[in-house]
Amino acid sequence: MNAAMAVDTQVVRGACPHDCPDTCALLTTVENGRAIKVQGNAAHAATDGVLCTKVSRYAERSYHPERLLQPLRRVGPKGSGQFEPVGWDEALAEIATRLQAIAARDPQAILPYSYAGTMGLVQGESIAARFFHQLGASLLDRTICASAGAEGLTQTLGNKVGMPVRMFAQSKLIVIWGSNSVGSNLHFWRIAQEAKRLGAKLVCIDPRKSETADKCHEHIALRPGTDAALALALMHELIVNQWLDQDYIDRYTLGWDGLRARALQWPVERAAEVCGVPAQQIRQLARDWGTTAAAAIRLNYGMQRVRGGGNAVRAVACLPALTGAWRHPGGGLLMSSSGHFPVRRAALQRPDLLGDRRPRTLNMSTIGDDLLRPSSPDFGPQIEALIVYNSNPVAVAPESGKVVQGFGREDLFTVVLEHFQTDTADHADFILPATTQLEHWDIHTSYGHTDVLLNRSAIAPVGQARTNTDIFRALAQRMGFEDPCFAESDESLCRSAIGDAQDFEELLKHGFASLPVPDAPFAQGAFPTPSGRCEFFSQRLVDQGLDGWPDHVPNYEQPQAGGRYPLAMISPPARNFLNSTFVNVKSLRDIETEPVLEMHPHDAAERGIADGAVVRVFNDRGSYHCKARVSQRARPGVVNGLGIWWRKLGLNGTNVNELTSQKLTDLGRAPVFYDCLVQVALLDGSVQSA
Ligand SMILES: Nc1nc2c(c(=O)[nH]1)N[C@H]1C(S)=C(S)[C@@H](COP(=O)(O)OP(=O)(O)OC[C@H]3O[C@@H](n4cnc5c(=O)[nH]c(N)nc54)[C@H](O)[C@@H]3O)O[C@H]1N2
Ligand SMILES: Nc1nc2c(c(=O)[nH]1)N[C@H]1C(S)=C(S)[C@@H](COP(=O)(O)OP(=O)(O)OC[C@H]3O[C@@H](n4cnc5c(=O)[nH]c(N)nc54)[C@H](O)[C@@H]3O)O[C@H]1N2
Ligand code: SF4
Ligand SMILES: [Mo]
């Protein structure tokens, strides 16, 4: 045999790094050191051998011709995207010098900015967190996605816990609430379809007639931000029709009298008016919920991106306890499973490195305003340096006009660790090339199932890319941080992140390990709340001066008769992108074609807008151009701006976040992306008044 001809083929077990509830197990085929194929691992039950279209293209993304392969230093004006190559040593030395000078005045003028570009515990917040703790930098409140819902769920159930996703296969009623599962939770959707084949009824609650709504038996197209009103009316019906499990309520819940009184204020007609749906639909759902034992809700984050998002999650999370659905296999609720995992966060992130220092905390969702704030006694020092990793804030943060202005400050020192020259990277002083999931080790929990996954590196780093951990190790060294924790290897971090050594051996062997979560974890109460009960009433919220019981909290921005901005806009994900990731992968962008705004035919006709016309979507915060898609997917009065496009790949160098506001939710300090009024007009046309 000719040795030179032999192909060295390996299959490497990994985990999908993306911010997606499914956390799939990957198998990467590597030939002669090059990844040629990324597939789903059939041995992992939750993955079942299937990946979404996006991650099937992961090799294409990793070897993308525009992948960042070496460090870059800015040469043009801020934000112009002009850079020159620079060596790693020079880049790191210059960054360390700049950060040291700022830290000598006040380290809180330095802010890390990161989110879930990778969900890995190691390439996320491990060495990076240690670095910023040692430095004494401002802390970042990571609220951009889920913190309203997480707070609502935690106040009610005690943690981010729920029924195991596998149990939906046994449900007889599945309510998919605020989620386009076909696009963003594919593996749950497969389970729901199995249940459907076995006779389950599927109901979708979503202002948009999504791809998921198409395939459910019933679609309740409520107005954005009215979910709590709907949930309270359902409770009203459960009460008046005596569809309650009083034994479950008495034993395992807290605060029933107060919740009952509140629900009685929400007759079906009142909710129908607020939600903009037929009363009969609410009655039918209440009947289904009240008379089906194995009734389950797949609640998801789409419904908590409005002012009342936290309260809405609280209200919905009460429903399974009222009918005792938790008792039954296939009954209950799942929003996030991440609270089931025993992650050793303190060991990974080492907040003890702060010592006695108590730096301020800045909210990532108001980065636009915060970058524009001068020093003041309230705010503290002006932000002088930003280190961005695993995030693309210029595209994803609300009110991007201000975000861009902030990132455009000539006096701001910005370092971006990235795979690609994103909108954010365009605004950097230094861009540092980071490895992808194929090139590093990591360990993953999930917010949609309860398995731990190990990701082994399949290929050597592409170009001069380095892991996030390695970049922060190198910076720590240059900053003179001597604590031995900065030398810890990625493999060691993986080992210490969760569980004991035994678990890790299993992970090394199989690539995944399941937590022992019972089929019906709350059949006998035992909620991880202080009272051990499902807390309809929360004393902790009262102690914060908030309402102890869930209520309907109306949107900040509600259409007024004769108002300038009569349309509510929501901006849920495009199916073939993952937030702003993959927008630059041409094969996926080709499927999405262009930035679009779905409009109901009546709303379009009123404005003389035909399908495919280029429109201007605007409000007082900004203006965004895209193509109108006239479609029944939009309900009257609500327009759907799909996907977070890269600004520079859009029609006028903006994206949908040009329009969203920096206001925050009732609980959890989260953004209100879907609580946003706009007007739409033909580009260059005038708005016809109705
Ligand atoms: N393909 C794809 N998958 C993704 C993502 C992606 O960008 N693309 N993003 C990932 C991330 S970061 C997250 S957080 C998850 C999100 O996952 P989910 O929380 O499941 O959210 P989406 O699938 O975005 O679905 C949100 C749905 O909520 C609807 N919605 C909007 N406003 C309201 C409302 O007020 N009430 C109700 N009931 N529904 C409302 C929208 O129309 C949309 O169909 O998905 C992850 N998966
Ligand atoms: N209008 C509107 N805005 C939204 C939303 C919405 O529905 N509507 N959704 C919001 C939600 S739910 C979320 S979660 C946020 C998401 O916001 P982000 O967390 O910023 O997510 P992405 O846009 O996917 O950007 C992640 C970036 O991390 C990079 N990355 C990935 N892996 C690594 C790595 O290992 N190292 C480094 N250095 N970089 C890496 C990717 O290349 C990518 O550019 O957006 C929010 N913004
Ligand atoms: S993005 Fe979600 S569905 Fe796609 S491979 Fe990753 S975990 Fe699986
Ligand atoms: Mo998210």
Coordinates of C-alpha atoms in Angstrom, one line a residue, residues 54 180 208 211 305 392 394-397 400 423 569-583 588-589 592-598 624-627 629 639-647 649-651 654-660 673-674:
K54 CA -27.5 25.6 9.9
N180 CA -41.4 28.6 16.8
R208 CA -47.3 35.2 14.1
E211 CA -44.2 27.4 10.6
R305 CA -39.4 40.0 25.3
N392 CA -22.1 40.7 18.2
V394 CA -23.7 46.2 17.2
A395 CA -26.2 43.8 15.5
V396 CA -28.1 42.3 18.4
A397 CA -28.4 44.9 21.1
S400 CA -28.6 50.1 17.5
D423 CA -20.6 44.6 12.5
M569 CA -43.4 45.0 15.5
I570 CA -42.0 41.7 16.6
S571 CA -38.6 40.5 15.4
P572 CA -38.3 36.7 15.9
P573 CA -35.4 34.7 14.5
A574 CA -35.0 33.7 10.9
R575 CA -35.0 30.0 10.7
N576 CA -31.6 29.7 8.8
F577 CA -29.7 32.1 11.0
L578 CA -28.9 31.8 14.7
N579 CA -29.3 35.3 16.0
S580 CA -26.7 37.1 13.9
T581 CA -24.5 34.0 13.4
F582 CA -24.6 32.4 9.9
V583 CA -25.8 35.5 8.2
L588 CA -27.9 29.9 4.3
R589 CA -28.3 33.6 3.4
E592 CA -33.4 33.6 3.7
T593 CA -32.9 35.8 0.5
E594 CA -33.3 39.3 2.0
P595 CA -34.3 41.1 5.2
V596 CA -38.1 40.9 5.2
L597 CA -41.0 42.4 7.0
E598 CA -44.2 40.3 7.0
Y624 CA -34.7 50.4 8.5
H625 CA -35.2 49.3 4.9
C626 CA -36.3 45.8 4.0
K627 CA -38.6 44.0 1.6
R629 CA -43.7 40.2 2.4
V639 CA -45.6 43.3 11.5
N640 CA -42.9 40.6 11.8
G641 CA -39.3 41.7 11.0
L642 CA -37.5 38.3 10.7
G643 CA -34.0 37.7 11.8
I644 CA -31.0 39.8 13.0
W645 CA -29.2 40.5 9.8
W646 CA -25.7 41.8 9.8
R647 CA -26.2 45.5 9.3
L649 CA -25.5 42.8 4.6
G650 CA -28.8 44.6 4.9
L651 CA -30.4 47.0 2.4
T654 CA -29.1 48.8 9.4
N655 CA -31.1 46.0 10.8
V656 CA -34.3 45.6 12.8
N657 CA -32.6 46.7 16.1
E658 CA -32.4 50.2 14.7
L659 CA -36.1 50.3 15.8
T660 CA -36.1 48.4 19.1
F673 CA -37.4 43.6 21.6
Y674 CA -41.0 42.7 20.8

